[in-house]
Coordinates of C-alpha atoms in Angstrom, one line a residue:
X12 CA -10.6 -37.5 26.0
X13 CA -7.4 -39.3 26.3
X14 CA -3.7 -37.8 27.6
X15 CA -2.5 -38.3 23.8
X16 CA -5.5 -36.1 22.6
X17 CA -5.6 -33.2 24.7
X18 CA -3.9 -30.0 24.4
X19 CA -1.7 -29.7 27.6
X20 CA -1.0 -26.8 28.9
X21 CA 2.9 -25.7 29.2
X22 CA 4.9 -22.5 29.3
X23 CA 5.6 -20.0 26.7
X24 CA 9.4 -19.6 26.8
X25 CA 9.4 -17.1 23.4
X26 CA 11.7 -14.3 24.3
X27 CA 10.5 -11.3 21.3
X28 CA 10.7 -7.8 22.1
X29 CA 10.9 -4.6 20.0
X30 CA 12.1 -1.4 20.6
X31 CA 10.4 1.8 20.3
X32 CA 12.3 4.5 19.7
X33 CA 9.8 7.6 19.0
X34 CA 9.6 9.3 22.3
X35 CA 6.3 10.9 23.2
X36 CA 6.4 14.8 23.9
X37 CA 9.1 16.1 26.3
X38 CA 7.2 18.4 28.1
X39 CA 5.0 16.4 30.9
X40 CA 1.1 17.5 31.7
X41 CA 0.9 20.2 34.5
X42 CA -1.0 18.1 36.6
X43 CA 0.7 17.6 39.7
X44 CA 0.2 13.9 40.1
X45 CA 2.4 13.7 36.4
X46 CA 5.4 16.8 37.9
X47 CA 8.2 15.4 39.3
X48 CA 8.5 15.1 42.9
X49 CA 11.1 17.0 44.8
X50 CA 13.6 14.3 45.5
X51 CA 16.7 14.3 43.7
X52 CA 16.4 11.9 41.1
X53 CA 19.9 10.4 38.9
X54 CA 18.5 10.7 35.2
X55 CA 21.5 10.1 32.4
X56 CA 18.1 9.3 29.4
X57 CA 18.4 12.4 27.0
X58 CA 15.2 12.8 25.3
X59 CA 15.5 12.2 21.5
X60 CA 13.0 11.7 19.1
X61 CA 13.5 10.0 16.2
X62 CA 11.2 10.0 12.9
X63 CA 8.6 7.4 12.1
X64 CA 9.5 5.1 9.9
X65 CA 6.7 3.5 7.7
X66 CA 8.2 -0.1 7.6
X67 CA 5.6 -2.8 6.1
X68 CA 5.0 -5.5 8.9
X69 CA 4.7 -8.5 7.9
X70 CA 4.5 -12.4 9.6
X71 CA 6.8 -14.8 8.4
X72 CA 7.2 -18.7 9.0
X73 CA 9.2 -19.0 12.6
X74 CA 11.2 -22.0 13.3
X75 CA 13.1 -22.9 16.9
X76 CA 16.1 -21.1 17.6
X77 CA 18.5 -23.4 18.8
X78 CA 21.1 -21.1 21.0
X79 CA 23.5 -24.0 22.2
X80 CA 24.4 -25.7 18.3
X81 CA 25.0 -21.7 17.5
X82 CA 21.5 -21.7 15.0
X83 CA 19.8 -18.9 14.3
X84 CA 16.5 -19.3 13.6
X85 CA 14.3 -17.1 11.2
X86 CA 12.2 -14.2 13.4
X87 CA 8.6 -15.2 13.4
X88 CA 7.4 -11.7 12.7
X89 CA 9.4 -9.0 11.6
X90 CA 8.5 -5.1 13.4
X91 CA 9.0 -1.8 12.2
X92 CA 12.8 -1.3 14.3
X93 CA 14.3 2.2 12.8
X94 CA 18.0 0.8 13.1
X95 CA 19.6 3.4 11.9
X96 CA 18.2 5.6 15.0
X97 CA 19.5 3.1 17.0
X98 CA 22.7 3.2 15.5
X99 CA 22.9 7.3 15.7
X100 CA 21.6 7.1 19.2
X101 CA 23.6 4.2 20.7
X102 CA 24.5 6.4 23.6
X103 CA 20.8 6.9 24.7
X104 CA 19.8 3.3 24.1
X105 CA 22.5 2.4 25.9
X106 CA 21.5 4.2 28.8
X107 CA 18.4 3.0 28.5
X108 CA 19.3 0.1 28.3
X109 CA 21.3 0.3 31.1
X110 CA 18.8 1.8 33.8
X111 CA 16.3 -0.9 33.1
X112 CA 18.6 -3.7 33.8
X113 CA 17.8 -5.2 30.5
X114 CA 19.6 -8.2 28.9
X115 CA 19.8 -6.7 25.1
X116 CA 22.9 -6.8 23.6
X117 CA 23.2 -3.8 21.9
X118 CA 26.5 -4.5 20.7
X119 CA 25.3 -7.5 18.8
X120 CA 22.6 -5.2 17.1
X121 CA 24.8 -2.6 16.0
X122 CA 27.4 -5.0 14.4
X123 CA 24.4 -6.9 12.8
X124 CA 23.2 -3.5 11.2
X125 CA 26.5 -2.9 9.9
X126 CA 26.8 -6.2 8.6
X127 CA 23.3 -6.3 7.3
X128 CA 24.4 -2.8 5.0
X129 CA 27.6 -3.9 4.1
X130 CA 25.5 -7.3 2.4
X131 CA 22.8 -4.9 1.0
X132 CA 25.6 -2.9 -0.8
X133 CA 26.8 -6.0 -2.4
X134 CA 23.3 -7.3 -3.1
X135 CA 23.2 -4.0 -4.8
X136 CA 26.3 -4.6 -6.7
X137 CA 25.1 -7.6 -8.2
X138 CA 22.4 -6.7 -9.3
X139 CA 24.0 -4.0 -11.2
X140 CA 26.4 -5.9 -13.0
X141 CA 23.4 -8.7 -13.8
X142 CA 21.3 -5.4 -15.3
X143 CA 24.7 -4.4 -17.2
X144 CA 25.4 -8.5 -18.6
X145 CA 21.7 -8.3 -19.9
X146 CA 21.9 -4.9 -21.6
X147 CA 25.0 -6.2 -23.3
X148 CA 23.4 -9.2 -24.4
X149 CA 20.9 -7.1 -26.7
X150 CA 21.8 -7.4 -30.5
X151 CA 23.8 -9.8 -32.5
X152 CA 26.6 -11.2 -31.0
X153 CA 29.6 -13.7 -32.2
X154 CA 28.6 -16.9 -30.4
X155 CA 31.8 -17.2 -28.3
X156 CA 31.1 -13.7 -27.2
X157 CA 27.3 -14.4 -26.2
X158 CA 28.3 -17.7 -24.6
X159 CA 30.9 -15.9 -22.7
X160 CA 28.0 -13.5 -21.1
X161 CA 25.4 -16.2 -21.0
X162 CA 28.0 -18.5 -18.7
X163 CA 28.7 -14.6 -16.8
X164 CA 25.2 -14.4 -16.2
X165 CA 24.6 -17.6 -14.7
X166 CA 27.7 -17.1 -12.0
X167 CA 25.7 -13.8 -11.4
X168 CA 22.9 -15.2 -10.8
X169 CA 23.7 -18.2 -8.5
X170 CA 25.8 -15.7 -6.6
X171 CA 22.4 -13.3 -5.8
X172 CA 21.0 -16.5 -4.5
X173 CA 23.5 -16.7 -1.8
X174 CA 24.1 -12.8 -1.5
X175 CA 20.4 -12.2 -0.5
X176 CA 20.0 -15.8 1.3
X177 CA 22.8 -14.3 3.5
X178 CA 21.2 -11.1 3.7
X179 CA 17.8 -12.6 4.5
X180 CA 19.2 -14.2 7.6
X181 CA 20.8 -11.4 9.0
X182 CA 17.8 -9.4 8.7
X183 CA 16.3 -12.2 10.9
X184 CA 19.3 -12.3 13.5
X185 CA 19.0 -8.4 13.4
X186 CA 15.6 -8.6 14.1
X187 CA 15.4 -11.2 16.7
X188 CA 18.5 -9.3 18.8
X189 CA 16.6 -5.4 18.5
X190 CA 13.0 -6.7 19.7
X191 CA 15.0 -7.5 23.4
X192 CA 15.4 -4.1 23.3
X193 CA 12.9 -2.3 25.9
X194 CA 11.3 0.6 25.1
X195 CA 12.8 4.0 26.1
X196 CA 11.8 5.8 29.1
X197 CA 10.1 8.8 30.6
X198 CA 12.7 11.4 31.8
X199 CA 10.8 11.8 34.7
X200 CA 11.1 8.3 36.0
X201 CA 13.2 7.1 39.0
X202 CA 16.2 5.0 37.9
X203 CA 16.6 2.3 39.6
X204 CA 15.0 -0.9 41.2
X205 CA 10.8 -1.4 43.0
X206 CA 11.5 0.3 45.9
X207 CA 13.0 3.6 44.2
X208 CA 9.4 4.3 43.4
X209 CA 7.9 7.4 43.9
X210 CA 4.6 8.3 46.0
X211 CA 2.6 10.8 43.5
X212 CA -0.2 10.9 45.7
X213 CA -2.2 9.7 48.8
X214 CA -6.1 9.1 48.8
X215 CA -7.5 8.4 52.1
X216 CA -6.6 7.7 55.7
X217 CA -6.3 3.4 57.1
X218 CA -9.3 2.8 58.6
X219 CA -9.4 2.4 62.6
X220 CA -10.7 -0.7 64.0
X221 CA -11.6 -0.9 67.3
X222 CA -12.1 -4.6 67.3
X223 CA -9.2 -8.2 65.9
X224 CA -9.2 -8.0 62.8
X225 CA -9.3 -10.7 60.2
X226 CA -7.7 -11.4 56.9
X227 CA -9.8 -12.6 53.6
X228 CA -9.1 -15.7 54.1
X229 CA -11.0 -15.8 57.1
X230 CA -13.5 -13.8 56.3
X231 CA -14.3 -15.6 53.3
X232 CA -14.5 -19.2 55.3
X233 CA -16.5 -17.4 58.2
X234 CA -19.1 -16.2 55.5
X235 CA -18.7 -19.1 52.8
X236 CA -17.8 -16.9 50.5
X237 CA -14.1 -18.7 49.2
X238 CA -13.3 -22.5 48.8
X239 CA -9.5 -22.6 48.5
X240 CA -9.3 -26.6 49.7
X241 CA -11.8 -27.8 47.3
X242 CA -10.2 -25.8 44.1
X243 CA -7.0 -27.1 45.7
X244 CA -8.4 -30.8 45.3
X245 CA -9.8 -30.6 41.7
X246 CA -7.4 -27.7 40.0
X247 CA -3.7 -27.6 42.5
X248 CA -2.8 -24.2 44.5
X249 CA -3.3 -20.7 43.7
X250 CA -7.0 -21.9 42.3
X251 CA -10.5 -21.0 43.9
X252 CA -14.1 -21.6 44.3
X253 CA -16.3 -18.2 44.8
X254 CA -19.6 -18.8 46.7
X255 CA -23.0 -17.7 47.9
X256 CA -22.4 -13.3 47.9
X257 CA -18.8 -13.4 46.7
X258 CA -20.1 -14.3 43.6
X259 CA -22.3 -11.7 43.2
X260 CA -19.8 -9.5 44.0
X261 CA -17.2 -10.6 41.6
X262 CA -20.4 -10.3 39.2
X263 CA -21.3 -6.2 40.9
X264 CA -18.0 -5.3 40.5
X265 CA -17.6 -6.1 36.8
X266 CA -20.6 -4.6 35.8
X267 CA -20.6 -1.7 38.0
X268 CA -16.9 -1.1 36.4
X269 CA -17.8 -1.6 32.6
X270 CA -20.8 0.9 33.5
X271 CA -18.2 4.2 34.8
X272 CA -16.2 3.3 31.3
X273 CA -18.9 3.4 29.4
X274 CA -20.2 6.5 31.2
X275 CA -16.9 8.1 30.2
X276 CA -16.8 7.3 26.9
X277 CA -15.1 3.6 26.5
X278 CA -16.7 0.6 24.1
X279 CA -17.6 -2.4 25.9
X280 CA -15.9 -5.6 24.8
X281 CA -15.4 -9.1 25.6
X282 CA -12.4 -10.8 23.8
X283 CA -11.3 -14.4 22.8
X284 CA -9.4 -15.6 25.8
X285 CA -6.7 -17.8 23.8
X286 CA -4.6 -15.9 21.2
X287 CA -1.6 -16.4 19.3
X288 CA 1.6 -16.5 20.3
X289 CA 2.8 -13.6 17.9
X290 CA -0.2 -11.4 19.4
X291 CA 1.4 -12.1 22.6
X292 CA 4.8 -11.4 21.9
X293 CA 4.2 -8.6 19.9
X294 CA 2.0 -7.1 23.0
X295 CA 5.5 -6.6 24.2
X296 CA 5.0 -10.0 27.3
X297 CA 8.7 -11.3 27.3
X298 CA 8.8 -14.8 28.6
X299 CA 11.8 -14.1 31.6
X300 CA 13.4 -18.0 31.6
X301 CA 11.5 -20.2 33.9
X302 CA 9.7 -17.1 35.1
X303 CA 7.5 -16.9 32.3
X304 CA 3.8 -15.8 33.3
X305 CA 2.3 -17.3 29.9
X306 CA 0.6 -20.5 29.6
X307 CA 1.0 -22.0 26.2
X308 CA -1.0 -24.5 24.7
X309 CA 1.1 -27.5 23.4
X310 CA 1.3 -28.7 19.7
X311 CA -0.7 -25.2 18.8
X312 CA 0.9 -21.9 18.5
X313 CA -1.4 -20.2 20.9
X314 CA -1.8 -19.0 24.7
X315 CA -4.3 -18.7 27.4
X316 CA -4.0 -14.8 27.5
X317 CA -2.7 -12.8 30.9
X318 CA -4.5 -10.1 30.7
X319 CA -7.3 -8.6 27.4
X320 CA -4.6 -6.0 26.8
X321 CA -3.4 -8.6 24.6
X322 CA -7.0 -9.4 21.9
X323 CA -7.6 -5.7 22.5
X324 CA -4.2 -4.6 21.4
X325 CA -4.7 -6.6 18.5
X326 CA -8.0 -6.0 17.1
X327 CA -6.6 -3.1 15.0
X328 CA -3.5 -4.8 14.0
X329 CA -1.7 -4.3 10.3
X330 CA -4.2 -1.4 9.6
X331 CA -4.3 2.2 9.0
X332 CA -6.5 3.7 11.0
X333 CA -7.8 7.0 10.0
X334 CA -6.7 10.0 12.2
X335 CA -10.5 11.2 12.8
X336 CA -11.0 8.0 14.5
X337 CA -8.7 8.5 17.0
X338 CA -8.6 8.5 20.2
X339 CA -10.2 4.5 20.5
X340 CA -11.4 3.4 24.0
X341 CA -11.7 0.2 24.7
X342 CA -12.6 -1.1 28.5
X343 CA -12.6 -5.2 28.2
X344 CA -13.8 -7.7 30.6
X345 CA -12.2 -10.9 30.3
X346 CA -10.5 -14.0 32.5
X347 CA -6.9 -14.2 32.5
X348 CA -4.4 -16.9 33.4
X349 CA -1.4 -16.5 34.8
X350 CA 1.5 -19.1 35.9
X351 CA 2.5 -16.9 38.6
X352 CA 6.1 -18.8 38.9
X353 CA 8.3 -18.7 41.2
X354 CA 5.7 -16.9 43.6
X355 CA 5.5 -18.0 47.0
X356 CA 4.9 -16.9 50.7
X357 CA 2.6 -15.1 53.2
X358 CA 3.3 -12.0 50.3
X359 CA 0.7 -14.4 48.3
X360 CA -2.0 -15.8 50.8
X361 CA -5.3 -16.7 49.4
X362 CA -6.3 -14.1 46.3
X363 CA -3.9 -11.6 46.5
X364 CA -1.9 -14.3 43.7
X365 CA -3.9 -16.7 41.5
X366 CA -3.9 -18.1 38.3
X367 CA -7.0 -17.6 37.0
X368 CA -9.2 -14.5 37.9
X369 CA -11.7 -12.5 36.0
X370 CA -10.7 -8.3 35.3
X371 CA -11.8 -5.6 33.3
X372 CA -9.1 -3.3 31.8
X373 CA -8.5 -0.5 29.6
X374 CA -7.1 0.4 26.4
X375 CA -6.5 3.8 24.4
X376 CA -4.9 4.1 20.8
X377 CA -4.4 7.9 20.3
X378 CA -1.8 10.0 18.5
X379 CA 1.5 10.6 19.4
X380 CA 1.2 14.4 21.0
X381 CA -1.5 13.2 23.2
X382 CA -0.6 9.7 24.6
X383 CA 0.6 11.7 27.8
X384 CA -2.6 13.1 28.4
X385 CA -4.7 9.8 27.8
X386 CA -1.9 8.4 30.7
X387 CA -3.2 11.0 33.2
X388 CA -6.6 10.4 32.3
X389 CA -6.4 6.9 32.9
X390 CA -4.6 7.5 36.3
X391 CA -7.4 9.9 37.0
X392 CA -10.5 6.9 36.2
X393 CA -8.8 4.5 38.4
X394 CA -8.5 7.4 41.3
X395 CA -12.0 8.1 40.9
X396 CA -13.2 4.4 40.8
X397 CA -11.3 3.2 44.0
X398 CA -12.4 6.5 46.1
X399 CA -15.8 6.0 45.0
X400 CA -15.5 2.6 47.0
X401 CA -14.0 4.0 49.9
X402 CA -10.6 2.8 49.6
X403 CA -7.3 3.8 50.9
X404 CA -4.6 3.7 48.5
X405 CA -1.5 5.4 47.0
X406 CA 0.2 6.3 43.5
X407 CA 2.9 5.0 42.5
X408 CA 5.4 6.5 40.1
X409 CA 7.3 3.1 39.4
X410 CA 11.2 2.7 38.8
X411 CA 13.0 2.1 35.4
X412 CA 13.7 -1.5 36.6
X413 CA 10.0 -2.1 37.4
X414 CA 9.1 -1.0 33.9
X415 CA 8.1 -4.0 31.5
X416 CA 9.8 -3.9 27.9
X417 CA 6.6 -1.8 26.6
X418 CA 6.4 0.6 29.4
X419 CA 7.5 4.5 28.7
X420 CA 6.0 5.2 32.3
X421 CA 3.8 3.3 34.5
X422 CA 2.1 4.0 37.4
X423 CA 0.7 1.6 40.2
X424 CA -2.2 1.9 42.7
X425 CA -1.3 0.0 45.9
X426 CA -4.6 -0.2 48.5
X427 CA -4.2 -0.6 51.9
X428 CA -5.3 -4.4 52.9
X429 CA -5.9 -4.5 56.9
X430 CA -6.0 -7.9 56.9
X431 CA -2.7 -8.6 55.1
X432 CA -1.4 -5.4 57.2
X433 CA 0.2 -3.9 54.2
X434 CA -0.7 -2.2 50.9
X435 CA -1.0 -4.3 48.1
X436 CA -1.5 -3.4 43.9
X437 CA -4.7 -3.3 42.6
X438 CA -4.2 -1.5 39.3
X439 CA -1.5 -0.2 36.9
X440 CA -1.7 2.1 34.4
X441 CA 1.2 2.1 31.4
X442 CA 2.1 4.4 28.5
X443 CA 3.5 2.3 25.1
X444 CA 4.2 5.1 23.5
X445 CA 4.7 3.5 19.6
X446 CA 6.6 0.4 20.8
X447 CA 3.4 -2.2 20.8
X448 CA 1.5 -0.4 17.1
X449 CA 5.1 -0.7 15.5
X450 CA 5.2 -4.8 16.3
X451 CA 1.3 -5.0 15.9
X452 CA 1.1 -2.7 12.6
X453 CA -1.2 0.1 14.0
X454 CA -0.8 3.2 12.4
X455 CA -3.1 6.2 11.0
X456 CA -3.2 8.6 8.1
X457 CA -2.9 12.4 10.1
X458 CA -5.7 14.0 7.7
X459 CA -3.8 17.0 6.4
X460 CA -2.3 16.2 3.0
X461 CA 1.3 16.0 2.8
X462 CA 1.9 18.4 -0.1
X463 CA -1.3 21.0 -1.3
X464 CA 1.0 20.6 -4.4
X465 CA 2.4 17.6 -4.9
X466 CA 5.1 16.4 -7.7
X467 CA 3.3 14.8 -10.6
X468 CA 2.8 11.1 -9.8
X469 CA 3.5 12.0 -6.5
X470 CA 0.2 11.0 -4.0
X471 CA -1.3 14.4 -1.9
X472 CA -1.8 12.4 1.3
X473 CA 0.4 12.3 4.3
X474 CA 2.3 9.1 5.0
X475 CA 1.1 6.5 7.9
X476 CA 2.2 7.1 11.8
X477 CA 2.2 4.5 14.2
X478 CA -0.6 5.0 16.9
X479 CA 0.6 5.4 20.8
X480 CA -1.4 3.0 23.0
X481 CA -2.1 3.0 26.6
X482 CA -3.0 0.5 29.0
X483 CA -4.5 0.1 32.8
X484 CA -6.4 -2.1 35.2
X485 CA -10.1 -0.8 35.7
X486 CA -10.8 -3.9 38.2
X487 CA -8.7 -6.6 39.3
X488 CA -11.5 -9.1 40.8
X489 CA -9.3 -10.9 43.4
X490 CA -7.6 -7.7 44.5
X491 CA -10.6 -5.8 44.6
X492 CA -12.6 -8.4 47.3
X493 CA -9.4 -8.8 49.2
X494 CA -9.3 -4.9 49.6
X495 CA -13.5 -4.5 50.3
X496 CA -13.8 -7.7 52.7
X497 CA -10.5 -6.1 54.4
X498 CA -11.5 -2.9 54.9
X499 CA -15.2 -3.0 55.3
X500 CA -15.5 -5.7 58.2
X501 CA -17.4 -5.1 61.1
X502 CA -17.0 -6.2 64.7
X503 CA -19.7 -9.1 64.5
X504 CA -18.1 -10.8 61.6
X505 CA -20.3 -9.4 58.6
X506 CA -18.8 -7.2 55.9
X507 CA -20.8 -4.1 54.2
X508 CA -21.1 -3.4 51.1
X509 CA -20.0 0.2 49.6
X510 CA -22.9 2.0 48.7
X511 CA -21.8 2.6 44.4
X512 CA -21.8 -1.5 43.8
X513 CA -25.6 -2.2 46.2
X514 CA -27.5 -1.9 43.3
X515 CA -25.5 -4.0 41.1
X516 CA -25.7 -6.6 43.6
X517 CA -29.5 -6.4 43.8
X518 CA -29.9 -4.3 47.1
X519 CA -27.4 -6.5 49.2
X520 CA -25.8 -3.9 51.9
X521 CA -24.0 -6.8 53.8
X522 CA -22.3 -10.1 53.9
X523 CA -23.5 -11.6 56.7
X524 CA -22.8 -15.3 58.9
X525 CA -25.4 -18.0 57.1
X526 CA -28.4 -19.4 59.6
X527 CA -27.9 -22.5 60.3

């Protein structure tokens, strides 16, 4: 295949995000890993709730925006925004705004909105005074007079060309300017940067080793399990080759994993591994300048996806989704590529930061009044998945400026890595709320009619909600070996094997050095 032929890969510099203003409920679960620690947190985020909105999404043609010639472009896809909640809640989105250290301009939205009304009104005007120039045409009429109406008509006409060309393309600057604005945020969160995050909880002790320990990098070229100079060679840095056991551990790992979800409840999925852009961006995955984590795939409209939150998210997209279906489960094994830019230093040795790597993860569309309780529930899997291996980890209650645009609330799992002599994450778990269904379309029909008497022409059934949907990591591959090589060496160089993933690996209780 020649240079001229392929699809090279390059980044995905689209910057669309939507804002979510339906909060979930205000009262938080009694569970004590979801109360709010004792410390003293600043919290200026009233909680306001605002009412769905039933706005048809729908896709229409994009074309480059061109910021430095002052060109707006058209949005590519246009989301269900409520603007006039914004507009009555500035204060709060504002805030919000605010605390997340967020670059919307909020200012720019609201004098778009008013702008955008003010057009409609005389879009509306026009079309009045067209209606009235027809209805006067009717009947006989002295031919200066008709001519006089027909000529009137015609400057009507022309001029609702431009009125609602005009109106069309502030409705795309509008739109474009509200989707960078990040979703709103639990009440309960800490404000402020990474390291304002909370500890919710402690599981386990760091192990004691009597003995030098080494990191996975070692370990894995003591064993032959990892072959970073080879994949270095044929693919650049931050790629690998697994070998010999590690491969039938990535393999145990994956489907020990999908085997717990499916235990509990989840459907089993694998998904396409390259979507389209709009899937991405309506996912909520903002591009952040030369920071952007997306590979994109040059002269298509499609990405190599970063995690199957993105094909599962969209599987269900522009439906209605009846209300007895609901809650949907999804755990989803997939690879996922990442550019991991601007990453660098001991922080990222060997796996802990790659660009490709296999995971499974999870994803819950639910209603609104119980998208809190699908949150702790998904904390509570991943808690019971990394004890079961013996881990040491802690929960973390992360920080407003931590938050991604979709993120109401998310909590990390940091494990204890020996080897790398600090904790690192292996798995997230985040609470949408409405602000991914309202860009992908997902909503359901609640199943008790809106009226048991409705007006005559009038339909009995209750208008459409957008879903809540929930996201977390079930198994993060490279994290996951890093953490069990660390943590279950032994003094004469072999590794054991936790007990849950042995018969997923065919019997194989230890990694040990290869006979020579």
């Amino acid at each position: 295949m020649t240079s001229s032929s392929s699809a090279t890969l390059n980044y995905c510099f689209r910057c669309s995000n939507i804002q979510s203003l339906r909060n979930p409920p205000r009262n938080p679960p009694s569970s004590s890993l979801f109360r709010s620690p004792s410390r003293t947190r600043v919290s200026y985020l009233p909680q306001i709730r605002a009412s769905s909105i039933s706005t048809k999404l729908e896709e229409v043609p994009a074309f480059q925006v061109v910021e430095d010639k002052g060109i707006v472009g058209k949005a590519q896809w246009k989301a269900a925004i409520d603007f006039k909640w914004i507009r009555d809640n500035k204060e709060a989105v504002a805030a919000n705004i605010k605390c997340r250290k967020s670059n919307a301009n909020l200012k720019r939205v609201l004098e778009l909105y008013e702008m955008y009304l003010n057009q409609q009104k005389e879009v509306d005007r026009n079309r009045a005074e067209r209606n009235l120039v027809a209805s006067m045409m009717k009947g006989k009429k002295e031919p200066a007079e008709a001519q006089k109406l027909i000529e009137q008509g015609k400057m009507l006409k022309e001029e609702a060309v431009s009125l609602e060309n005009d109106l069309l393309r502030m409705m795309d600057e509008l739109q474009m300017e509200a989707q960078c604005i990040p979703n709103m945020t639990h009440p309960d969160v800490p404000i402020g940067p990474e390291d304002c995050a909370v500890t919710s909880k402690t599981v386990g002790s760091p192990r004691e080793f009597n003995f030098p320990i080494k990191d996975h990098v070692q370990l894995g070229k003591d064993l032959d399990l990892i072959d970073f100079d080879a994949a270095a060679k044929v693919s650049g840095s931050k790629f690998y080759y697994l070998k010999n056991e590690a491969v039938l551990l990535e393999a145990g790992l994956i489907n020990w994993t999908l085997s717990e979800l499916m235990k509990r409840g989840f459907t089993a999925i694998t998904t396409p591994e390259i979507v389209r852009s709009s899937a991405v961006e309506k996912c909520g995955f903002q591009p952040r300048g030369e920071n952007t984590q997306v590979y994109s795939i040059e002269g298509t409209d499609q990405c190599l996806i970063g995690t199957a939150e993105i094909p599962v998210g969209g599987i269900h997209m522009d439906s209605i989704l009846a209300e007895s279906s609901l809650p949907l489960k999804y755990v989803a094994y997939s690879h996922c590529f990442r550019t991991e830019a601007g990453a660098a230093g001991s922080a990222t040795r060997g796996l802990y930061r790659v660009h490709q790597f296999s995971k499974v993860e999870l994803f819950i569309l639910c209603k609104p009044d119980d998208s809190e309780k699908y949150h702790e529930e998904l904390v509570r899997i991943e808690e019971e998945l990394f004890s079961s291996l013996g881990l040491h980890f802690k929960i973390l209650d992360m920080a407003s400026e931590d938050l991604g645009a979709p993120a109401y609330r998310k909590y990390d799992i940091e494990a204890w890595m020996p080897g790398l002599g600090r904790y690192g994450e292996i798995s997230s778990a985040s609470n949408c709320t409405d602000y991914q269904s309202r860009r992908l379309g997902i909503r359901f029909r609640p199943s008790e009619p809106a009226s048991a008497n409705p007006k005559k022409g009038r339909s009995s059934l209750a208008s459409p909600q957008f879903v809540h949907t929930l996201n977390a990591t079930a198994c993060a591959v490279p994290r996951m070996i890093i953490s069990l090589l660390e943590n279950n060496q032994q003094e004469d160089g072999s590794v054991t094997i936790p007990e849950p993933l042995r018969p997923y690996l065919g019997g194989l209780a230890a990694i040990t050095h290869k006979s020579l």
